[in-house]
Amino acid sequence: MQIVMIIDKRTLAAISTRNNKVLCKFLILEYLESWPGGMTKEAIFNFLESHTETDVKAGKGRVVYDYLNELIEVKLINTDTSTPVKYILTEHLRELEFIPVKKRNVPLLKSWEHSLRNYSHIPIFGELQQYIGDNKEKIAEWEEEHRGEEAFPTVSFDAPADYHEDDFLFDCYYAIYECTEISFRYTPFIGDPRGDKPVDVIDFRPYLLKEHKNRWYLVGKYKGGEEIETFSVGRISSIIDSEGSRFERDPFDPDHIWKHSMGIYTRWDKGERHENGNLIFYDTPIDISFRVKDGLRYQNIDYLKTSKIHASQELTLPGADGYATVKLHMFPDSDLVREIRKQGEKNVKDITPDFLSRWVMEDEE
């Protein structure tokens, strides 16, 4: 964040929404770090133009030139004397690797530590604690000046305090960070299409650790595969190799991948099978609807107004019978089945399609 402020203080407030200027500057620095001998303006422009997240296109060479000059002004890059001119990183950037905390920000830092305490099983928390340790003198000064004051959490997460799946989270986290293949022994859940016996997952390419309902999942692809695969970290019994071959990541957009899902599913099935016995999977969403009324004690309809089941949800006003209609366009996965059941068996009716109604009500065909 300090580097963002140095690069462009004016756009700091906009970085959370997507600021092309800041993004381009970060990418330039990242690109030049890979080329210690420097790169020309044309090479940098071509790199930015090929990056899918920027809007640098032909005819915007002047814009990139301005970005480079602004980076020179804040002493993050410089030019050499070659022809054509090459841009190189400066030592000033390396001086920013450790950024001391300001005394007035100590309460905020300690608040983060309290808020994230239940995530102590993931490396990010360890990195925060290391940063706190590096600033222990400044923190001790603040604590001495504010005796009796205690830092307190400002947010609370649902992560369980007694989480026990941390052994392999570290291996998965660093395999993702280093873009290295990982191999492990995995025991599927009962009913998993992969079977219910332990299997060796070899040369898996991890892309993301995803938390869902207090479980961590490793998401990625098999070497040479195209389908997104998901493994519960809690079902990994051993790591066979956490330092496999490096791989180049394909484009990966979590928001797109789970656009039609409530959680971790990237496809769904109706229990149908091919002639070879394999499940038939679908990767397109379907139209779903059901009618719901308030319960004797709980206000289901008001709750659904403010907390949608899915981004696609449409909710009608209740009719004379007290029932409102919920319409969805998504995967009919197990998370949805459980969510509908949460409204109360006597408060839900007219579920479509029929197979989803049977799953929710557990009716036999």
CSV table of C-alpha atoms in Angstrom, one decimal:
chain,number,residue,atom,x,y,z
A,1,MET,CA,0.0,0.0,0.0
A,2,GLN,CA,2.9,2.4,0.7
A,3,ILE,CA,4.2,1.8,-2.8
A,4,VAL,CA,0.8,2.7,-4.2
A,5,MET,CA,0.9,6.0,-2.3
A,6,ILE,CA,4.3,6.8,-3.7
A,7,ILE,CA,3.3,5.9,-7.2
A,8,ASP,CA,0.1,7.9,-7.2
A,9,LYS,CA,-1.5,9.3,-4.0
A,10,ARG,CA,-4.4,10.7,-5.9
A,11,THR,CA,-5.6,7.3,-7.1
A,12,LEU,CA,-5.2,5.5,-3.8
A,13,ALA,CA,-8.9,5.8,-3.0
A,14,ALA,CA,-9.9,4.3,-6.3
A,15,ILE,CA,-7.7,1.2,-6.2
A,16,SER,CA,-10.4,-0.9,-4.6
A,17,THR,CA,-12.7,-0.5,-7.6
A,18,ARG,CA,-10.1,-0.9,-10.4
A,19,ASN,CA,-7.7,1.8,-11.4
A,20,ASN,CA,-6.0,1.2,-14.7
A,21,LYS,CA,-3.2,3.8,-14.1
A,22,VAL,CA,-2.1,2.2,-10.8
A,23,LEU,CA,-2.4,-1.3,-12.3
A,24,CYS,CA,-0.2,-0.4,-15.2
A,25,LYS,CA,2.4,1.0,-12.9
A,26,PHE,CA,2.5,-2.1,-10.8
A,27,LEU,CA,2.8,-4.2,-13.9
A,28,ILE,CA,5.6,-2.1,-15.2
A,29,LEU,CA,7.5,-2.6,-12.0
A,30,GLU,CA,6.8,-6.3,-11.9
A,31,TYR,CA,8.0,-6.6,-15.6
A,32,LEU,CA,11.2,-4.7,-15.0
A,33,GLU,CA,12.0,-6.8,-12.0
A,34,SER,CA,12.2,-9.8,-14.3
A,35,TRP,CA,14.6,-7.9,-16.6
A,36,PRO,CA,17.5,-6.6,-14.5
A,37,GLY,CA,19.2,-5.2,-17.7
A,38,GLY,CA,16.2,-3.1,-18.4
A,39,MET,CA,13.6,-3.0,-21.2
A,40,THR,CA,12.7,-0.4,-23.9
A,41,LYS,CA,9.5,1.6,-23.9
A,42,GLU,CA,8.3,-0.4,-26.9
A,43,ALA,CA,8.8,-3.7,-25.1
A,44,ILE,CA,7.0,-2.4,-22.0
A,45,PHE,CA,4.1,-1.1,-24.1
A,46,ASN,CA,3.8,-4.5,-25.8
A,47,PHE,CA,3.7,-6.2,-22.4
A,48,LEU,CA,0.9,-4.0,-21.1
A,49,GLU,CA,-1.0,-4.3,-24.4
A,50,SER,CA,-1.0,-8.1,-24.0
A,51,HIS,CA,-2.2,-8.0,-20.4
A,52,THR,CA,-5.9,-8.7,-20.3
A,53,GLU,CA,-6.6,-6.6,-17.3
A,54,THR,CA,-5.4,-3.3,-18.7
A,55,ASP,CA,-6.9,-1.0,-21.3
A,56,VAL,CA,-3.6,-0.2,-23.0
A,57,LYS,CA,-4.2,-0.5,-26.8
A,58,ALA,CA,-2.6,0.6,-30.0
A,59,GLY,CA,-2.3,4.4,-30.1
A,60,LYS,CA,-1.8,4.8,-26.4
A,61,GLY,CA,2.0,4.9,-26.4
A,62,ARG,CA,2.0,8.4,-25.1
A,63,VAL,CA,0.0,7.2,-22.0
A,64,VAL,CA,2.6,4.6,-21.2
A,65,TYR,CA,5.4,7.2,-21.7
A,66,ASP,CA,3.6,9.3,-19.1
A,67,TYR,CA,3.5,6.4,-16.7
A,68,LEU,CA,7.2,5.8,-17.1
A,69,ASN,CA,8.0,9.5,-16.5
A,70,GLU,CA,5.9,9.4,-13.3
A,71,LEU,CA,7.7,6.4,-12.0
A,72,ILE,CA,11.0,8.2,-12.7
A,73,GLU,CA,9.8,11.2,-10.8
A,74,VAL,CA,9.2,9.1,-7.6
A,75,LYS,CA,12.6,7.4,-8.1
A,76,LEU,CA,11.3,3.9,-8.7
A,77,ILE,CA,12.8,3.5,-12.2
A,78,ASN,CA,15.5,5.2,-14.2
A,79,THR,CA,16.9,5.2,-17.7
A,80,ASP,CA,20.3,4.0,-19.0
A,81,THR,CA,22.5,5.5,-21.7
A,82,SER,CA,21.9,2.8,-24.3
A,83,THR,CA,20.2,3.3,-27.7
A,84,PRO,CA,17.3,2.8,-27.7
A,85,VAL,CA,16.8,3.9,-24.1
A,86,LYS,CA,16.0,1.2,-21.6
A,87,TYR,CA,14.2,1.6,-18.3
A,88,ILE,CA,15.5,-0.1,-15.1
A,89,LEU,CA,14.5,-0.4,-11.5
A,90,THR,CA,16.3,1.8,-8.9
A,91,GLU,CA,17.6,0.8,-5.5
A,92,HIS,CA,15.0,3.1,-4.0
A,93,LEU,CA,12.3,0.5,-4.7
A,94,ARG,CA,14.2,-2.2,-2.8
A,95,GLU,CA,14.4,0.2,0.2
A,96,LEU,CA,10.6,-0.1,0.4
A,97,GLU,CA,10.6,-3.8,1.1
A,98,PHE,CA,10.4,-3.1,4.8
A,99,ILE,CA,8.0,-0.2,5.7
A,100,PRO,CA,8.0,0.7,9.4
A,101,VAL,CA,4.7,1.2,11.0
A,102,LYS,CA,3.8,4.7,12.2
A,103,LYS,CA,3.1,5.0,15.9
A,104,ARG,CA,-0.4,6.3,15.3
A,105,ASN,CA,-1.2,3.2,13.3
A,106,VAL,CA,-0.2,0.7,16.0
A,107,PRO,CA,-3.8,0.3,17.3
A,108,LEU,CA,-5.0,-0.5,13.8
A,109,LEU,CA,-2.2,-3.1,13.4
A,110,LYS,CA,-3.1,-4.7,16.7
A,111,SER,CA,-6.8,-4.6,15.7
A,112,TRP,CA,-6.0,-6.6,12.6
A,113,GLU,CA,-4.1,-9.1,14.6
A,114,HIS,CA,-7.1,-9.6,16.9
A,115,SER,CA,-9.6,-9.8,14.0
A,116,LEU,CA,-7.6,-12.3,12.1
A,117,ARG,CA,-6.6,-14.5,15.1
A,118,ASN,CA,-8.9,-17.3,14.0
A,119,TYR,CA,-7.0,-17.4,10.7
A,120,SER,CA,-3.7,-18.2,12.4
A,121,HIS,CA,-3.6,-21.4,10.5
A,122,ILE,CA,-2.9,-19.7,7.2
A,123,PRO,CA,0.5,-18.1,6.2
A,124,ILE,CA,-1.0,-14.6,5.7
A,125,PHE,CA,-1.5,-14.4,9.5
A,126,GLY,CA,2.1,-15.5,10.1
A,127,GLU,CA,3.3,-12.7,7.8
A,128,LEU,CA,1.3,-10.2,9.8
A,129,GLN,CA,2.8,-11.5,13.0
A,130,GLN,CA,6.3,-11.2,11.5
A,131,TYR,CA,5.6,-7.6,10.5
A,132,ILE,CA,4.4,-6.9,14.1
A,133,GLY,CA,7.6,-8.6,15.4
A,134,ASP,CA,9.7,-6.4,13.1
A,135,ASN,CA,8.0,-3.3,14.6
A,136,LYS,CA,8.1,-4.5,18.2
A,137,GLU,CA,10.1,-1.4,19.4
A,138,LYS,CA,7.5,1.0,18.0
A,139,ILE,CA,4.7,-1.1,19.3
A,140,ALA,CA,6.3,-1.2,22.8
A,141,GLU,CA,6.6,2.6,22.8
A,142,TRP,CA,2.9,3.0,22.0
A,143,GLU,CA,1.9,0.4,24.7
A,144,GLU,CA,4.0,2.3,27.2
A,145,GLU,CA,2.3,5.6,26.4
A,146,HIS,CA,-1.1,4.0,26.4
A,147,ARG,CA,-1.1,1.8,29.5
A,148,GLY,CA,-4.4,0.3,30.3
A,149,GLU,CA,-5.6,0.6,26.7
A,150,GLU,CA,-6.2,-2.6,24.8
A,151,ALA,CA,-6.5,-3.2,21.1
A,152,PHE,CA,-9.8,-4.7,20.1
A,153,PRO,CA,-11.1,-6.5,16.9
A,154,THR,CA,-13.1,-4.3,14.5
A,155,VAL,CA,-14.4,-7.2,12.5
A,156,SER,CA,-15.3,-10.8,13.2
A,157,PHE,CA,-15.1,-13.7,10.8
A,158,ASP,CA,-16.9,-17.1,11.0
A,159,ALA,CA,-13.6,-19.1,10.9
A,160,PRO,CA,-13.6,-21.6,13.8
A,161,ALA,CA,-11.1,-20.9,16.5
A,162,ASP,CA,-10.1,-24.6,16.8
A,163,TYR,CA,-9.3,-25.2,13.1
A,164,HIS,CA,-7.0,-28.3,12.7
A,165,GLU,CA,-6.4,-28.5,8.9
A,166,ASP,CA,-3.4,-26.2,9.0
A,167,ASP,CA,-0.6,-28.8,8.2
A,168,PHE,CA,-1.3,-28.9,4.5
A,169,LEU,CA,-2.6,-25.4,4.0
A,170,PHE,CA,1.0,-24.1,4.2
A,171,ASP,CA,2.1,-26.6,1.5
A,172,CYS,CA,-0.9,-25.6,-0.7
A,173,TYR,CA,-0.4,-21.9,-0.1
A,174,TYR,CA,3.2,-21.8,-1.1
A,175,ALA,CA,2.7,-24.1,-4.1
A,176,ILE,CA,0.1,-21.5,-5.3
A,177,TYR,CA,2.5,-18.6,-4.5
A,178,GLU,CA,5.4,-20.3,-6.3
A,179,CYS,CA,3.3,-21.7,-9.2
A,180,THR,CA,4.7,-25.2,-8.6
A,181,GLU,CA,2.8,-28.5,-9.1
A,182,ILE,CA,1.9,-30.4,-6.0
A,183,SER,CA,1.2,-34.1,-5.4
A,184,PHE,CA,-0.8,-35.5,-2.5
A,185,ARG,CA,-2.8,-38.4,-1.1
A,186,TYR,CA,-6.5,-37.6,-1.0
A,187,THR,CA,-9.6,-39.4,0.5
A,188,PRO,CA,-12.8,-38.3,-1.2
A,189,PHE,CA,-16.1,-37.8,0.6
A,190,ILE,CA,-18.6,-40.6,0.3
A,191,GLY,CA,-20.6,-40.0,-2.9
A,192,ASP,CA,-17.7,-38.1,-4.6
A,193,PRO,CA,-17.5,-38.9,-8.3
A,194,ARG,CA,-13.8,-39.7,-7.8
A,195,GLY,CA,-14.8,-42.6,-5.6
A,196,ASP,CA,-14.5,-43.1,-1.8
A,197,LYS,CA,-11.1,-44.7,-1.6
A,198,PRO,CA,-7.8,-42.8,-1.1
A,199,VAL,CA,-6.2,-41.7,-4.4
A,200,ASP,CA,-2.9,-40.1,-5.3
A,201,VAL,CA,-3.3,-36.8,-7.0
A,202,ILE,CA,-0.1,-36.3,-9.0
A,203,ASP,CA,1.2,-33.1,-10.6
A,204,PHE,CA,-1.8,-31.0,-9.6
A,205,ARG,CA,-1.5,-27.3,-10.6
A,206,PRO,CA,-3.0,-25.2,-7.7
A,207,TYR,CA,-4.5,-21.8,-8.4
A,208,LEU,CA,-6.4,-20.8,-5.3
A,209,LEU,CA,-7.3,-21.6,-1.7
A,210,LYS,CA,-11.0,-21.0,-1.2
A,211,GLU,CA,-12.8,-21.0,2.1
A,212,HIS,CA,-16.5,-22.1,2.1
A,213,LYS,CA,-18.6,-22.8,5.2
A,214,ASN,CA,-15.5,-23.1,7.5
A,215,ARG,CA,-13.7,-25.5,5.1
A,216,TRP,CA,-10.7,-24.8,3.0
A,217,TYR,CA,-10.6,-26.1,-0.6
A,218,LEU,CA,-7.7,-26.3,-3.0
A,219,VAL,CA,-8.7,-25.3,-6.5
A,220,GLY,CA,-6.8,-25.9,-9.7
A,221,LYS,CA,-6.2,-28.1,-12.7
A,222,TYR,CA,-4.5,-31.4,-13.5
A,223,LYS,CA,-1.4,-31.1,-15.6
A,224,GLY,CA,-2.7,-31.0,-19.2
A,225,GLY,CA,-6.3,-30.7,-18.0
A,226,GLU,CA,-8.8,-27.9,-18.7
A,227,GLU,CA,-11.5,-28.6,-16.0
A,228,ILE,CA,-11.4,-26.8,-12.7
A,229,GLU,CA,-11.0,-29.3,-9.9
A,230,THR,CA,-11.6,-28.8,-6.2
A,231,PHE,CA,-10.2,-30.8,-3.2
A,232,SER,CA,-11.1,-30.3,0.5
A,233,VAL,CA,-7.8,-29.6,2.3
A,234,GLY,CA,-9.2,-31.5,5.3
A,235,ARG,CA,-9.3,-34.7,3.2
A,236,ILE,CA,-5.6,-34.5,2.3
A,237,SER,CA,-3.8,-37.1,4.3
A,238,SER,CA,-0.2,-36.6,3.2
A,239,ILE,CA,1.9,-34.5,0.8
A,240,ILE,CA,3.8,-36.6,-1.7
A,241,ASP,CA,5.6,-33.7,-3.3
A,242,SER,CA,5.1,-30.0,-2.6
A,243,GLU,CA,8.0,-28.8,-4.8
A,244,GLY,CA,7.1,-30.0,-8.3
A,245,SER,CA,7.8,-28.4,-11.6
A,246,ARG,CA,6.9,-24.7,-12.1
A,247,PHE,CA,4.0,-24.0,-14.4
A,248,GLU,CA,2.6,-21.0,-16.1
A,249,ARG,CA,-0.9,-20.0,-14.9
A,250,ASP,CA,-3.8,-19.9,-17.3
A,251,PRO,CA,-6.2,-17.0,-17.0
A,252,PHE,CA,-8.2,-17.6,-13.8
A,253,ASP,CA,-11.2,-15.5,-12.7
A,254,PRO,CA,-12.8,-16.7,-9.5
A,255,ASP,CA,-15.8,-14.4,-9.9
A,256,HIS,CA,-16.6,-15.9,-13.3
A,257,ILE,CA,-15.8,-19.5,-12.3
A,258,TRP,CA,-18.3,-19.4,-9.4
A,259,LYS,CA,-20.8,-17.0,-11.0
A,260,HIS,CA,-23.6,-19.6,-11.0
A,261,SER,CA,-22.7,-21.3,-7.7
A,262,MET,CA,-23.3,-20.6,-4.1
A,263,GLY,CA,-19.9,-22.0,-3.0
A,264,ILE,CA,-17.4,-24.3,-4.6
A,265,TYR,CA,-19.2,-26.1,-7.4
A,266,THR,CA,-18.2,-25.4,-10.9
A,267,ARG,CA,-20.7,-27.8,-12.5
A,268,TRP,CA,-23.6,-30.0,-11.3
A,269,ASP,CA,-25.2,-33.4,-12.0
A,270,LYS,CA,-28.6,-35.1,-11.6
A,271,GLY,CA,-27.2,-38.5,-10.8
A,272,GLU,CA,-27.4,-39.6,-14.5
A,273,ARG,CA,-24.5,-41.6,-15.8
A,274,HIS,CA,-22.9,-42.4,-19.2
A,275,GLU,CA,-22.7,-45.9,-20.5
A,276,ASN,CA,-19.3,-46.2,-19.0
A,277,GLY,CA,-20.6,-45.4,-15.5
A,278,ASN,CA,-19.2,-41.9,-15.2
A,279,LEU,CA,-21.5,-39.2,-14.0
A,280,ILE,CA,-23.0,-36.7,-16.6
A,281,PHE,CA,-22.1,-33.2,-15.6
A,282,TYR,CA,-23.6,-29.9,-16.7
A,283,ASP,CA,-21.8,-26.6,-16.6
A,284,THR,CA,-24.8,-24.3,-17.5
A,285,PRO,CA,-27.2,-22.7,-15.0
A,286,ILE,CA,-30.9,-23.4,-15.0
A,287,ASP,CA,-34.0,-21.5,-14.0
A,288,ILE,CA,-35.2,-22.3,-10.5
A,289,SER,CA,-38.2,-21.1,-8.6
A,290,PHE,CA,-40.0,-21.8,-5.3
A,291,ARG,CA,-42.6,-20.1,-3.2
A,292,VAL,CA,-41.9,-19.1,0.4
A,293,LYS,CA,-43.8,-17.6,3.3
A,294,ASP,CA,-42.8,-16.4,6.8
A,295,GLY,CA,-42.5,-18.9,9.5
A,296,LEU,CA,-44.3,-18.9,12.8
A,297,ARG,CA,-41.3,-17.1,14.4
A,298,TYR,CA,-38.9,-16.1,11.7
A,299,GLN,CA,-39.4,-13.6,8.9
A,300,ASN,CA,-38.1,-15.5,5.8
A,301,ILE,CA,-39.2,-13.0,3.2
A,302,ASP,CA,-37.6,-10.0,4.8
A,303,TYR,CA,-34.5,-12.0,5.3
A,304,LEU,CA,-34.3,-13.0,1.7
A,305,LYS,CA,-34.8,-9.4,0.7
A,306,THR,CA,-31.6,-8.3,2.4
A,307,SER,CA,-29.6,-11.5,2.1
A,308,LYS,CA,-30.0,-13.0,-1.3
A,309,ILE,CA,-29.5,-16.7,-1.9
A,310,HIS,CA,-27.7,-15.9,-5.1
A,311,ALA,CA,-26.8,-12.8,-7.1
A,312,SER,CA,-29.5,-13.8,-9.7
A,313,GLN,CA,-32.3,-13.9,-7.2
A,314,GLU,CA,-35.6,-12.1,-7.9
A,315,LEU,CA,-38.2,-11.9,-5.2
A,316,THR,CA,-41.9,-11.0,-5.7
A,317,LEU,CA,-44.2,-9.4,-3.2
A,318,PRO,CA,-46.2,-11.8,-1.1
A,319,GLY,CA,-49.7,-12.7,-2.4
A,320,ALA,CA,-52.9,-13.0,-0.5
A,321,ASP,CA,-51.8,-16.4,0.7
A,322,GLY,CA,-48.7,-14.9,2.2
A,323,TYR,CA,-46.3,-16.6,-0.2
A,324,ALA,CA,-43.7,-14.8,-2.2
A,325,THR,CA,-42.0,-16.3,-5.3
A,326,VAL,CA,-38.2,-16.7,-5.5
A,327,LYS,CA,-36.6,-17.0,-8.9
A,328,LEU,CA,-33.0,-18.0,-9.4
A,329,HIS,CA,-30.7,-18.7,-12.4
A,330,MET,CA,-27.9,-20.9,-11.1
A,331,PHE,CA,-26.6,-24.4,-10.4
A,332,PRO,CA,-29.0,-26.7,-8.5
A,333,ASP,CA,-26.2,-27.9,-6.1
A,334,SER,CA,-26.3,-29.2,-2.6
A,335,ASP,CA,-25.7,-25.8,-1.1
A,336,LEU,CA,-29.0,-24.6,-2.7
A,337,VAL,CA,-30.9,-27.6,-1.4
A,338,ARG,CA,-29.7,-26.9,2.1
A,339,GLU,CA,-30.5,-23.2,1.7
A,340,ILE,CA,-34.1,-23.9,0.6
A,341,ARG,CA,-34.6,-26.3,3.5
A,342,LYS,CA,-33.5,-23.6,5.9
A,343,GLN,CA,-36.7,-21.7,5.2
A,344,GLY,CA,-38.7,-24.5,6.9
A,345,GLU,CA,-40.4,-27.5,5.3
A,346,LYS,CA,-43.9,-26.1,5.9
A,347,ASN,CA,-42.9,-22.6,4.6
A,348,VAL,CA,-41.8,-23.7,1.1
A,349,LYS,CA,-43.8,-25.1,-1.9
A,350,ASP,CA,-44.0,-25.2,-5.7
A,351,ILE,CA,-40.3,-25.9,-6.2
A,352,THR,CA,-39.2,-26.2,-9.8
A,353,PRO,CA,-37.8,-28.1,-11.6
A,354,ASP,CA,-39.3,-31.3,-10.3
A,355,PHE,CA,-36.0,-33.0,-9.6
A,356,LEU,CA,-34.9,-30.2,-7.3
A,357,SER,CA,-38.2,-30.4,-5.4
A,358,ARG,CA,-37.6,-34.1,-4.9
A,359,TRP,CA,-34.1,-33.4,-3.6
A,360,VAL,CA,-35.3,-30.7,-1.1
A,361,MET,CA,-38.3,-32.8,0.1
A,362,GLU,CA,-36.4,-36.1,-0.2
A,363,ASP,CA,-39.3,-37.6,-2.1
A,364,GLU,CA,-38.6,-40.8,-4.0
A,365,GLU,CA,-39.5,-40.9,-7.7
